[in-house]
Coordinates of C-alpha atoms and ligand atoms in Angstrom, one line a residue:
X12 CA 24.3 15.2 5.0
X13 CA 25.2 12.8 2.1
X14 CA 22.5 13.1 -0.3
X15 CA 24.1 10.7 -2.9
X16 CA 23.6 7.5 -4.0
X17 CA 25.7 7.4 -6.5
X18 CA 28.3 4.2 -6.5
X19 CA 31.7 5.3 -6.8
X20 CA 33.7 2.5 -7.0
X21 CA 36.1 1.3 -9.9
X22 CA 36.2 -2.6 -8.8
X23 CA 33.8 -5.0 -8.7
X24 CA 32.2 -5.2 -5.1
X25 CA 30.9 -9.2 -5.6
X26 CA 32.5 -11.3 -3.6
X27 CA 34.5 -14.9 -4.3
X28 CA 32.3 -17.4 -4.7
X29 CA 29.5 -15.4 -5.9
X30 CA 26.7 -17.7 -7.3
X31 CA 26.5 -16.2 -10.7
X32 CA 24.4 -17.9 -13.2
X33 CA 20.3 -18.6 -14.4
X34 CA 17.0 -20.7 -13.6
X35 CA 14.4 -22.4 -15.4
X36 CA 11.7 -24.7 -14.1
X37 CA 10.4 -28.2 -15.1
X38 CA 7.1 -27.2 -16.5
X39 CA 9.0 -24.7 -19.0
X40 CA 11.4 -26.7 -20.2
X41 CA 11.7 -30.3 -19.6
X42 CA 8.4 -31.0 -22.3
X43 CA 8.3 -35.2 -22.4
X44 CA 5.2 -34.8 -20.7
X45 CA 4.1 -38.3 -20.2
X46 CA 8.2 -39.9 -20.2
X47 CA 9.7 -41.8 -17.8
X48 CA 5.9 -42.4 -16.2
X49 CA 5.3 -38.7 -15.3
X50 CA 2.1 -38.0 -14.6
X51 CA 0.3 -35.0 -16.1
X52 CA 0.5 -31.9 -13.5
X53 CA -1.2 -28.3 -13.4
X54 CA 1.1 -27.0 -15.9
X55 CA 0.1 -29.7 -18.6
X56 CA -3.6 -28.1 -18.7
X57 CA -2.5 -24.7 -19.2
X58 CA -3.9 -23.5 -22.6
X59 CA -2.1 -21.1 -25.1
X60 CA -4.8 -18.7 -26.0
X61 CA -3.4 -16.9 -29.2
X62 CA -5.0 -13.2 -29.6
X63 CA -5.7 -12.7 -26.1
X64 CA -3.8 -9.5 -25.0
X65 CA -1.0 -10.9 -23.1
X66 CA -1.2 -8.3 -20.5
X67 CA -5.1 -9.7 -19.3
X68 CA -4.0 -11.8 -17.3
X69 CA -7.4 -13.0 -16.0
X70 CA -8.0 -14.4 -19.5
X71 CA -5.1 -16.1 -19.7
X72 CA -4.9 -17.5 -16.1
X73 CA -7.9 -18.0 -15.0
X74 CA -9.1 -22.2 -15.6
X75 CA -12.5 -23.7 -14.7
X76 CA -13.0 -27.5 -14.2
X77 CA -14.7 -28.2 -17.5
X78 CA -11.5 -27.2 -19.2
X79 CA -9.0 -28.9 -17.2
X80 CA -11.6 -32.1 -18.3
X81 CA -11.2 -31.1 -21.6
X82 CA -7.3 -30.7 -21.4
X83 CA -7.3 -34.2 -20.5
X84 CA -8.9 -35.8 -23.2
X85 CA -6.5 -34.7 -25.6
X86 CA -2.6 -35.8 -25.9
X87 CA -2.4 -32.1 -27.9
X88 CA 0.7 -30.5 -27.3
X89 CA 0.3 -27.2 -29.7
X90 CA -2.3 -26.0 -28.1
X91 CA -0.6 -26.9 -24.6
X92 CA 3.1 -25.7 -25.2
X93 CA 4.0 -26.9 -21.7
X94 CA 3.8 -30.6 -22.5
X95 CA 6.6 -30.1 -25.4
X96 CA 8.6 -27.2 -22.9
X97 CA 11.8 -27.0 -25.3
X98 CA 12.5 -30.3 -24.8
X99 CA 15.7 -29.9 -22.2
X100 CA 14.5 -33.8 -21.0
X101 CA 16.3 -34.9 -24.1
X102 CA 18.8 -31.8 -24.6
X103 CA 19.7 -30.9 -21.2
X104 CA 23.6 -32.2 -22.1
X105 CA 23.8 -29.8 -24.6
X106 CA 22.0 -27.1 -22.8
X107 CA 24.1 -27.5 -19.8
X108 CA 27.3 -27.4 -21.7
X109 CA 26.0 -23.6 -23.0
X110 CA 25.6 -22.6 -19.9
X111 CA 29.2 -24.2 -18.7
X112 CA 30.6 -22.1 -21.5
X113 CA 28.9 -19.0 -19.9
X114 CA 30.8 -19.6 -17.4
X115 CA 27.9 -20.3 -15.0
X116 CA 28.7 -21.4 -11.1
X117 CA 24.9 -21.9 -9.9
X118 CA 21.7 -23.4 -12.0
X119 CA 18.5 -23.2 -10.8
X120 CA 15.8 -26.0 -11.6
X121 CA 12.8 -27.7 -10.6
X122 CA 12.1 -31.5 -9.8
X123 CA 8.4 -32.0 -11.2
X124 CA 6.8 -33.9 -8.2
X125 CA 5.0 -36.0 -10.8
X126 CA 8.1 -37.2 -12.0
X127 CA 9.0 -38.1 -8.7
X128 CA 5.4 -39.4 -7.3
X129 CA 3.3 -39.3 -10.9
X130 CA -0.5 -39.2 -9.1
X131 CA 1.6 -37.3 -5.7
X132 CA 0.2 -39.8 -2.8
X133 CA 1.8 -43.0 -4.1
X134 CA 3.7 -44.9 -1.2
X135 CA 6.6 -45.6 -3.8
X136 CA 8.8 -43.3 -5.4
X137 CA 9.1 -43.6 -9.4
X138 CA 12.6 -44.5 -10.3
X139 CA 12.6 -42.9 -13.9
X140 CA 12.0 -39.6 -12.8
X141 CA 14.8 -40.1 -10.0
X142 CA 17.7 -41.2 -12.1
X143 CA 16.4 -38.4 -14.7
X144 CA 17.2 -35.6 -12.2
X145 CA 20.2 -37.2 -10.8
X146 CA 21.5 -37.5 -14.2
X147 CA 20.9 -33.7 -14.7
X148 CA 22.5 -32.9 -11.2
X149 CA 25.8 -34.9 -11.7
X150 CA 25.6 -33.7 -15.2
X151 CA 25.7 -30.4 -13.6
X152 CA 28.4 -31.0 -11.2
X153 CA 30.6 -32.3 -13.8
X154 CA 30.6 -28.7 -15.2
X155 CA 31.4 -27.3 -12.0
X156 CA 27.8 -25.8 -11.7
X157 CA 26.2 -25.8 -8.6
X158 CA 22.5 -26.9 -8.5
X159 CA 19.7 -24.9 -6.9
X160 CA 16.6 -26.9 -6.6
X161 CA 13.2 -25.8 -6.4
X162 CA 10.4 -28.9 -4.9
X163 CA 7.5 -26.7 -6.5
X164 CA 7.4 -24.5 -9.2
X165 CA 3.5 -24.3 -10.4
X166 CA 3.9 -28.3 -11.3
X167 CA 2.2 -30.0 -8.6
X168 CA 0.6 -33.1 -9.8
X169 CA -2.9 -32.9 -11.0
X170 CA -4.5 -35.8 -9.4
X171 CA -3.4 -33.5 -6.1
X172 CA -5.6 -31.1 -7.1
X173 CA -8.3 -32.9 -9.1
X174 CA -9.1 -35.3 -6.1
X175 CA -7.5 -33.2 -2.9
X176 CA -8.6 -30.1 -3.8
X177 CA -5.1 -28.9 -3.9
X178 CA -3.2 -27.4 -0.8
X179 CA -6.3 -26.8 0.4
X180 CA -6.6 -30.7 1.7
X181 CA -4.3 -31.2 4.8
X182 CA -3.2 -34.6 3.4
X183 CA -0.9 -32.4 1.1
X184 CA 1.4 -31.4 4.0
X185 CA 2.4 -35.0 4.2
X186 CA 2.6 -36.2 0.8
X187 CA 4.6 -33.5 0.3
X188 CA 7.1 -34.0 3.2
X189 CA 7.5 -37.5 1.3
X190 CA 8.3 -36.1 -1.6
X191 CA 10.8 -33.6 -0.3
X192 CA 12.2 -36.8 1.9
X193 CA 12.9 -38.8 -1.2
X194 CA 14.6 -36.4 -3.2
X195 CA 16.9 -34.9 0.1
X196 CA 17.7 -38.8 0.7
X197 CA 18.6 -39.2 -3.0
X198 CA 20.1 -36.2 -3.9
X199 CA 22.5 -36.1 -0.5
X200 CA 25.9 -34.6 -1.8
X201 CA 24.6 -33.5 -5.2
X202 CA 22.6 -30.6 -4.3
X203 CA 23.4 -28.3 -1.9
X204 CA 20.6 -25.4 -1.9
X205 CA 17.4 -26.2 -2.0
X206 CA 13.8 -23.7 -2.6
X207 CA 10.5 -25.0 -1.3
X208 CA 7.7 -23.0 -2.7
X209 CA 8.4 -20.7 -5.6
X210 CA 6.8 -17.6 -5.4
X211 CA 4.9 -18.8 -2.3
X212 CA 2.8 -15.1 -2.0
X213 CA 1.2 -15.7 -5.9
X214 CA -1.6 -18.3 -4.5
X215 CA -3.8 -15.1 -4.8
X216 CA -3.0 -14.2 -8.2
X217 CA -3.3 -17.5 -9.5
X218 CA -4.6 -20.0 -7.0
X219 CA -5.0 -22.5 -9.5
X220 CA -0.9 -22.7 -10.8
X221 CA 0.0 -21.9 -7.3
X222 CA -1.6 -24.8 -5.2
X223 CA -4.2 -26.6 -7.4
X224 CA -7.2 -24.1 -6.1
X225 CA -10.2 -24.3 -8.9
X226 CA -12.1 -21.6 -8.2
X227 CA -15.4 -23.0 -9.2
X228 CA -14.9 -26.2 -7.0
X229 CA -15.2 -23.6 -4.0
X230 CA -18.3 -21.8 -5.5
X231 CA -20.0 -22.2 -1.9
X232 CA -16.9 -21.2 0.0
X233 CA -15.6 -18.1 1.1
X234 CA -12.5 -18.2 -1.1
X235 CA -10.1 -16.0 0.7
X236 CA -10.4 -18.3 3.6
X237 CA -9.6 -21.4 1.1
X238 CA -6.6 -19.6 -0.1
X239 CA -5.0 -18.5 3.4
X240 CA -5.8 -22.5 4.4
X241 CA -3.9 -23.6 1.3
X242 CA -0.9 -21.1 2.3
X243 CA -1.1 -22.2 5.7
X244 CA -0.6 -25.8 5.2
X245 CA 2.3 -24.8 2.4
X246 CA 3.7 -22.9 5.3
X247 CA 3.9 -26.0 7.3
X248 CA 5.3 -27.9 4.4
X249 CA 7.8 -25.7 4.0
X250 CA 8.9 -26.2 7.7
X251 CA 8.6 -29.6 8.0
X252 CA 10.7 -30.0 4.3
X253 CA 13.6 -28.0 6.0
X254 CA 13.5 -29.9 9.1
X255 CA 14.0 -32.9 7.1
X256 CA 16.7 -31.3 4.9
X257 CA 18.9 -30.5 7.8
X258 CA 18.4 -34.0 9.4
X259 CA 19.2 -35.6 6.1
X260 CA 21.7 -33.5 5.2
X261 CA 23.3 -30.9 8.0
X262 CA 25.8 -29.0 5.2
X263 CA 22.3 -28.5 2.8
X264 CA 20.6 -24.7 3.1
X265 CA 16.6 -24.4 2.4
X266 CA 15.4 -21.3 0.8
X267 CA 11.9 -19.3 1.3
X268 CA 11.0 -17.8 -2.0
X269 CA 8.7 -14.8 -2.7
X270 CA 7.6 -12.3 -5.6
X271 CA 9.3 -9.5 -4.2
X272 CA 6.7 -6.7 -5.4
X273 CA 8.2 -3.7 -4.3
X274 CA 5.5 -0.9 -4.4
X275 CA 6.3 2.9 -4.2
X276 CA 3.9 5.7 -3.0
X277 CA 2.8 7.8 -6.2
X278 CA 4.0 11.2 -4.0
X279 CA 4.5 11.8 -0.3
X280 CA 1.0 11.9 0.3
X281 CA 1.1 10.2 3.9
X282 CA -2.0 8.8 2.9
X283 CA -0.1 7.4 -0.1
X284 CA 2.6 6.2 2.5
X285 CA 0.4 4.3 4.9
X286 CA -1.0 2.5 1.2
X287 CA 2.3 1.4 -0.1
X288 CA 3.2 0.3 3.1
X289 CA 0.4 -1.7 3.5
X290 CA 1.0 -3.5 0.8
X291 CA 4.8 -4.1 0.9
X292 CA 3.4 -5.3 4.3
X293 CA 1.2 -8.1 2.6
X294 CA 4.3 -8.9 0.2
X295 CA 6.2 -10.1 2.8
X296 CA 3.6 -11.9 4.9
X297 CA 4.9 -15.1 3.1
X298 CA 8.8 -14.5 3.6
X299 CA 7.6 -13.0 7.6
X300 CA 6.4 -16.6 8.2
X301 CA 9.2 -18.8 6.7
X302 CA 12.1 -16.7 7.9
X303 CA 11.2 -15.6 11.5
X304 CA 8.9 -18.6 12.5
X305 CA 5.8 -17.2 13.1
X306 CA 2.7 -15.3 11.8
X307 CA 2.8 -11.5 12.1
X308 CA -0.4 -10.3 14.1
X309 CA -1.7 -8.0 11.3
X310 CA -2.7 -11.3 9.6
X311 CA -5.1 -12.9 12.6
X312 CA -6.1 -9.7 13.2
X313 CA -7.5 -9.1 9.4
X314 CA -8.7 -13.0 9.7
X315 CA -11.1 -11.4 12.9
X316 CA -12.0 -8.5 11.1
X317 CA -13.2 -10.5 7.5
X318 CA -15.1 -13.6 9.6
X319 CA -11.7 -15.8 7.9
X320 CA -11.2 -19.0 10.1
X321 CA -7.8 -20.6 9.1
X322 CA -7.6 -23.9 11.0
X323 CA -4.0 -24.8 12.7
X324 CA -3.3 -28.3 13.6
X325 CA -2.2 -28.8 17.3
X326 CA 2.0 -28.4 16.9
X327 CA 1.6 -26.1 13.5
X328 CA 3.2 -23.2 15.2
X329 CA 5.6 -25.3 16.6
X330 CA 6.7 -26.3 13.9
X331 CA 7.2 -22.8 12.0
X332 CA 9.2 -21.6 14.8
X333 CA 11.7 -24.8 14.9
X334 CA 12.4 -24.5 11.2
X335 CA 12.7 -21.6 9.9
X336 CA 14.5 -20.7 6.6
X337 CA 18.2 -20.6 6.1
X338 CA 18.3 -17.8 2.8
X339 CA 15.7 -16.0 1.9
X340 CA 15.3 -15.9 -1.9
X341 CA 13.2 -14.2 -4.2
X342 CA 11.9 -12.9 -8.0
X343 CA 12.3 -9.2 -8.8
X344 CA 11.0 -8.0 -12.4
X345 CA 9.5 -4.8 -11.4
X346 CA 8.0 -2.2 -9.0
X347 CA 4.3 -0.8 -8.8
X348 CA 3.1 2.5 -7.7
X349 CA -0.1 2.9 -5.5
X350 CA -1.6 5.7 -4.6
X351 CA -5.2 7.0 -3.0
X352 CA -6.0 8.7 -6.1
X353 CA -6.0 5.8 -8.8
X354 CA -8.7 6.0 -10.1
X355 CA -7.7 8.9 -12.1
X356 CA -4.6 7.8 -13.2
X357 CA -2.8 5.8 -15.8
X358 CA -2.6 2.3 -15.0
X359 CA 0.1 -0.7 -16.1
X360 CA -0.2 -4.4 -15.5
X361 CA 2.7 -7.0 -15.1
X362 CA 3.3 -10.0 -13.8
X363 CA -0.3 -10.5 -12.9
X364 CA -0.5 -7.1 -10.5
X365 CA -2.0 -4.0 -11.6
X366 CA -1.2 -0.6 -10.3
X367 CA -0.5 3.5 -11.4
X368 CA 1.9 3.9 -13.8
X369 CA 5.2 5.2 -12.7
X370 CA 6.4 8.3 -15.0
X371 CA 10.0 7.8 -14.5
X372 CA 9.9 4.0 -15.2
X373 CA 9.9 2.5 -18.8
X374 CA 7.9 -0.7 -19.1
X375 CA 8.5 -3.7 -21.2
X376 CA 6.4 -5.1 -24.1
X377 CA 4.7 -6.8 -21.7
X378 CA 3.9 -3.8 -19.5
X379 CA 6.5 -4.6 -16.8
X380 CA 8.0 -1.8 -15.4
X381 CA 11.7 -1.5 -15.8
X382 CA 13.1 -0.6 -12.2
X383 CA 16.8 -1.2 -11.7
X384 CA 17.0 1.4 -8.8
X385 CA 14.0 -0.5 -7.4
X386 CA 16.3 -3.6 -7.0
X387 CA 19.0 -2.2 -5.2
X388 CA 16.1 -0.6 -2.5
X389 CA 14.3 -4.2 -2.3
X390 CA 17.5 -5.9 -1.3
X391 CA 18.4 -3.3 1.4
X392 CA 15.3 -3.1 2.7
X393 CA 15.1 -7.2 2.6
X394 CA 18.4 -7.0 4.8
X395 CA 17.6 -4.6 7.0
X396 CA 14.1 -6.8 7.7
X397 CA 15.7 -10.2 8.0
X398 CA 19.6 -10.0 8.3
X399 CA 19.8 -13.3 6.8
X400 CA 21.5 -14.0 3.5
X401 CA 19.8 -12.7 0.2
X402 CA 19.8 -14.6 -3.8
X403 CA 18.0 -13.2 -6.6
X404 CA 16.7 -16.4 -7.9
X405 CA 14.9 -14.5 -10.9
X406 CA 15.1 -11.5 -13.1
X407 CA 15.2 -10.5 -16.3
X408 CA 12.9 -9.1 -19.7
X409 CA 10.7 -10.8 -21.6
X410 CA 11.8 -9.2 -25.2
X411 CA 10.8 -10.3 -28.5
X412 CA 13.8 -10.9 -30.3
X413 CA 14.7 -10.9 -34.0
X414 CA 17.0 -13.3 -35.9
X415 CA 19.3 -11.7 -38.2
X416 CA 20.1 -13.0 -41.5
X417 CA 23.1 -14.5 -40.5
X418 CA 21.4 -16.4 -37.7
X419 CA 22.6 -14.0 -34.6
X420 CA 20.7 -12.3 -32.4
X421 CA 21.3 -8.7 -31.1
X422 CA 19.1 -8.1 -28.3
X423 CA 21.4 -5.4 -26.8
X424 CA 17.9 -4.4 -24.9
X425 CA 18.2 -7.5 -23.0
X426 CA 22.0 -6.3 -21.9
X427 CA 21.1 -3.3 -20.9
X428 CA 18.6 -4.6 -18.9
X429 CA 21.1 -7.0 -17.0
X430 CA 23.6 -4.5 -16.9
X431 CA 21.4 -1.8 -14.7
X432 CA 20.0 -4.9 -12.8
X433 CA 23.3 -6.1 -12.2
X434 CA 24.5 -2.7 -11.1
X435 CA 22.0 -2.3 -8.6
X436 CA 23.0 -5.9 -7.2
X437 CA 27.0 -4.3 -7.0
X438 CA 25.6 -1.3 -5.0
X439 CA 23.2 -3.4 -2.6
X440 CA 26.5 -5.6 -2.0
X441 CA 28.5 -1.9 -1.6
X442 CA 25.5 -1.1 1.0
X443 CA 25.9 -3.6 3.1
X444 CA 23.9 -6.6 1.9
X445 CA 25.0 -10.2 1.8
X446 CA 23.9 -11.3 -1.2
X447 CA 24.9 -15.4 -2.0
X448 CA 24.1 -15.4 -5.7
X449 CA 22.4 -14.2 -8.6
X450 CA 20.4 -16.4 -11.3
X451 CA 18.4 -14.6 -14.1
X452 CA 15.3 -16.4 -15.4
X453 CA 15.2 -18.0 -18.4
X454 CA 18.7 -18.7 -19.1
X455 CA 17.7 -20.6 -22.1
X456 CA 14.2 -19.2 -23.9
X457 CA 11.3 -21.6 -22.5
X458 CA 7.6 -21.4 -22.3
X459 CA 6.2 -18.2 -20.2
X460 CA 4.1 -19.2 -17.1
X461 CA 1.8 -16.5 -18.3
X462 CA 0.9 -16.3 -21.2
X463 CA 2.2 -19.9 -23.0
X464 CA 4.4 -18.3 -25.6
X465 CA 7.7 -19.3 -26.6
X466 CA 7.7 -15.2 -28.3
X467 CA 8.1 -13.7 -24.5
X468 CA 12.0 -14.6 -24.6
X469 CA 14.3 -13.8 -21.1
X470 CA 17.3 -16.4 -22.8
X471 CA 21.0 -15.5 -23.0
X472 CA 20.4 -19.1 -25.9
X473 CA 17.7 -18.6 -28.7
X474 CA 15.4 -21.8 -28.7
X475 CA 13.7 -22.1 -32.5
X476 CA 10.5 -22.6 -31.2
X477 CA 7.5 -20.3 -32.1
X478 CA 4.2 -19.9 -30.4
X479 CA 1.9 -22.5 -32.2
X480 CA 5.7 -24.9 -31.8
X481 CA 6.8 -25.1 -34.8
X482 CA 11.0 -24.5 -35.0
X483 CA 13.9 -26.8 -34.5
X484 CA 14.5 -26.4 -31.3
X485 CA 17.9 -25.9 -32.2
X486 CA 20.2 -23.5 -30.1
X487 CA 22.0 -20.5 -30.5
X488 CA 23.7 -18.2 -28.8
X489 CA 22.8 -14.5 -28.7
X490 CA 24.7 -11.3 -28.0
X491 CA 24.0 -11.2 -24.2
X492 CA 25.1 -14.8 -24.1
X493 CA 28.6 -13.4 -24.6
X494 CA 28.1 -10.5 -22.5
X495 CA 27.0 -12.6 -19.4
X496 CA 29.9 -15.0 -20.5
X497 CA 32.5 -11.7 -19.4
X498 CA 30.3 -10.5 -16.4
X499 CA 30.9 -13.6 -14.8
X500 CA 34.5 -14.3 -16.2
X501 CA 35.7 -11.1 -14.3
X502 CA 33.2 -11.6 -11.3
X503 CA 31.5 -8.5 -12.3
X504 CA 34.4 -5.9 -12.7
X505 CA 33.6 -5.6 -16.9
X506 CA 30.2 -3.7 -15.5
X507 CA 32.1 -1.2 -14.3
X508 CA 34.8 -1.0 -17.6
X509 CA 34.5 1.3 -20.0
X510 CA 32.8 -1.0 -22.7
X511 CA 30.6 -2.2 -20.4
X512 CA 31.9 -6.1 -21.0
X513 CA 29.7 -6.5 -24.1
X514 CA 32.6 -8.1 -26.3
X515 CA 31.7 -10.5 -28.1
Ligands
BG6_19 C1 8.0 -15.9 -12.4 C2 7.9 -17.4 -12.4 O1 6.8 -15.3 -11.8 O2 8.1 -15.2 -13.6 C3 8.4 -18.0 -13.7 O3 8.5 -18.0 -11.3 C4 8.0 -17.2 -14.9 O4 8.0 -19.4 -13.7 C5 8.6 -15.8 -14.7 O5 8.3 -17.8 -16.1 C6 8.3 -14.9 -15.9 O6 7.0 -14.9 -16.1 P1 6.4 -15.1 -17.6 O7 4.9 -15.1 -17.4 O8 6.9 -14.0 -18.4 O9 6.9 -16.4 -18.0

């Protein structure tokens, strides 16, 4: 028997056409907060809270009503960094020539519904907002970058959530199928791939950024059941969006979108087995629904079992079986470990997921744990579940990085972390999975969902922006941005020379 897993080839295994490149989203870069008559969305509340440890996530994401009220009497932008983003509304010219120069094929983004539809349930689109995105698509497209576009990336509109109770309400399923309607109807020809939900599966970790869920508005409620109501209807959404897409637009491709939160067993343990399993089982719940058109029974029966009553509209599973996905895309930063014994062991937290430390992984400053190897499995196993096409629409380190006296930046961390990453993609491909493109987050430094700071960099560009936003906001380019620049130059064969492709 074979027992390695070793990748032998010389060449690089990524095919022509390969959607190299990097994604942002609205919330974390565009700033302009109330420009071109935006309304003010979830994101626009979302409080930097300096001296918390980064890595409590609870702290830092958990909101209450009193201070979203409070938000909203002030026009503060310091203490809310995602009102001021790094301003890409105004510099998204020069940010997309950077990432023309990289070399880049693909850019993901986000449309900000309340660009679009400022409160979300007006009848009439907002023109502004249109013309700013089609100006940032054909801006695109001039470059020879194709867009990928996300409808909603933890930016829905806060009156949605404020007077609807966020995806919870029913009525969201519709005034979001308007919203998706008017931009696939506008943006016919310019965009090509599309994402509905980002990170669909991370309503439980933060029900609040995810779908406009306020915890204490549900104090009465049995919140679980809340949260698999709000999923259902985004499920729906989802469906009815891609119906729409290919009806507009039959040559468009609609995207599911999950976390992919690969989790190990500490040891072989069977016990430790059936726990992993279970919950790479609840991982891919979300992209079970989207991609193959219908709940998987584990799900009703843990609804029996836990008194949860989700209700379905007659036609709902219609629906998800007429229109499923077309790619399944998803985030990868890092695996977790979980085992029957944790209580006694060692514990790291990332991304807002806690589990047992993993001794062979290192972990970022962040407490991420660093798993290459770990992406390579997730896409095979992805494959092997869904035989439909893969993208890695995220990955990447959050690094602090330090500005040399000369002004450049060598975060030669950051490149070895996209080198192994990007490895791991080569021998996925060289096992068998189709894999459409590849776009690591934070192309450009922007504000972290998590934890607000502009210090938590992913950026192949430097932005001068520091945590309480003071900076520039000027540009530069760092060591990996040159690096990247080669990768995709030679489609991935300077990985596999011998200097690794990081020339300047
Ligand atoms: C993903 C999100 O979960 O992780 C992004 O889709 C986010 O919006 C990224 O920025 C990195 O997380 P963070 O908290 O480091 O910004």
């Amino acid at each position: 028997m074979d027992t390695s897993i070793a990748f032998h080839h010389l060449e690089s295994p990524f095919p022509e056409g390969f959607l190299w490149g990097g994604a942002i989203a609205g919330n974390q870069c565009e700033g302009a907060w109330r420009e071109g008559g935006k309304g003010p969305t979830v994101a626009d509340v979302s409080r930097y809270k300096p001296g918390i440890d980064p890595r409590d996530y609870s702290a830092q994401h958990g909101i209450t009503s009193e201070e979203i009220a409070q938000a909203m009497q002030t026009d503060d932008e310091l203490m809310y960094p995602k009102r001021h983003g790094i301003d890409f509304y105004h510099r998204y010219r020069e940010d997309i020539a950077l990432f023309a120069e990289m070399g880049f094929k693909c850019l993901r983004v986000s449309i900000q519904w309340a660009r679009i539809f400022p409160m979300g349930d007006e009848e009439e689109p907002n023109e502004a907002g249109l013309s700013f995105y089609e100006n940032v698509f054909r801006t695109m497209r001039e470059h020879g970058i194709e867009p990928l576009v996300t409808l909603h990336h933890y930016e829905m509109p806060l009156y949605l959530s404020n007077h609807y109770q966020g995806w919870y309400d029913r009525c969201l399923v519709d005034l979001f199928a308007r919203f998706a309607r008017v931009c696939f109807e506008r943006y016919k020809g310019l965009v090509k791939y599309w994402i509905t939900f980002n990170e669909i599966d991370s309503i439980f970790r933060h029900p609040y950024v995810t779908a406009g869920i306020v915890p204490d508005r549900f104090a009465d409620a049995n919140l679980e059941e809340v949260i698999y109501q709000a999923v259902h209807h985004q499920f729906v959404a989802a469906a009815l969006a891609t119906k729409e897409l290919h009806e507009i637009d039959p040559d468009a491709l609609m995207g599911c979108m999950i976390t992919r939160t690969l989790t190990y067993p500490e040891n072989c343990n069977p016990k430790n087995m059936l726990l992993s399993q279970r919950s790479n089982r609840e991982n891919y719940f979300y992209s079970d629904v989207q991609v193959r058109g219908a709940y998987p029974a584990f799900i009703f029966d843990y609804w029996d079992k836990h008194g949860i009553d989700v209700r379905f509209e007659q036609g709902d599973e219609e629906i998800l079986r007429c229109y499923p996905a077309d790619f399944v895309s998803f985030s990868y930063y890092m695996s977790l470990v979980d085992s029957v014994d944790a209580d006694d062991r060692e514990k790291v937290c990332g991304n807002l997921a806690t589990g047992v430390k993993n001794p062979y992984l290192d972990v970022s400053e962040w407490g991420w744990q660093i798993d290459p190897d770990g992406l390579r499995y997730a896409l095979v196993d992805m494959y092997d579940r869904y035989q439909k096409p893969l993208f890695i629409v995220e990955n990447g380190l959050g690094a602090r990085d330090v500005v040399n006296h000369d002004g450049s930046i060598d975060d030669d961390y950051r490149i070895d972390y996209f080198r192994r990453h990007i490895r791991a993609i080569a021998e996925a491909i060289d096992d068998g999975v189709e894999v459409m493109g590849y776009t690591s987050w934070g192309c450009i430094d922007v504000v972290s969902t998590s934890t607000n700071q502009m210090s938590k960099r992913y950026g192949f560009i430097y932005v001068d922006l520091d945590d309480d936003g003071k900076g520039t906001y000027d540009r530069t380019r760092k060591k990996s941005f040159y690096w990247y620049r080669k990768v995709i130059e030679t489609n991935g064969a300077s990985l596999f020379s011998e200097d690794g492709g990081d020339e300047r």
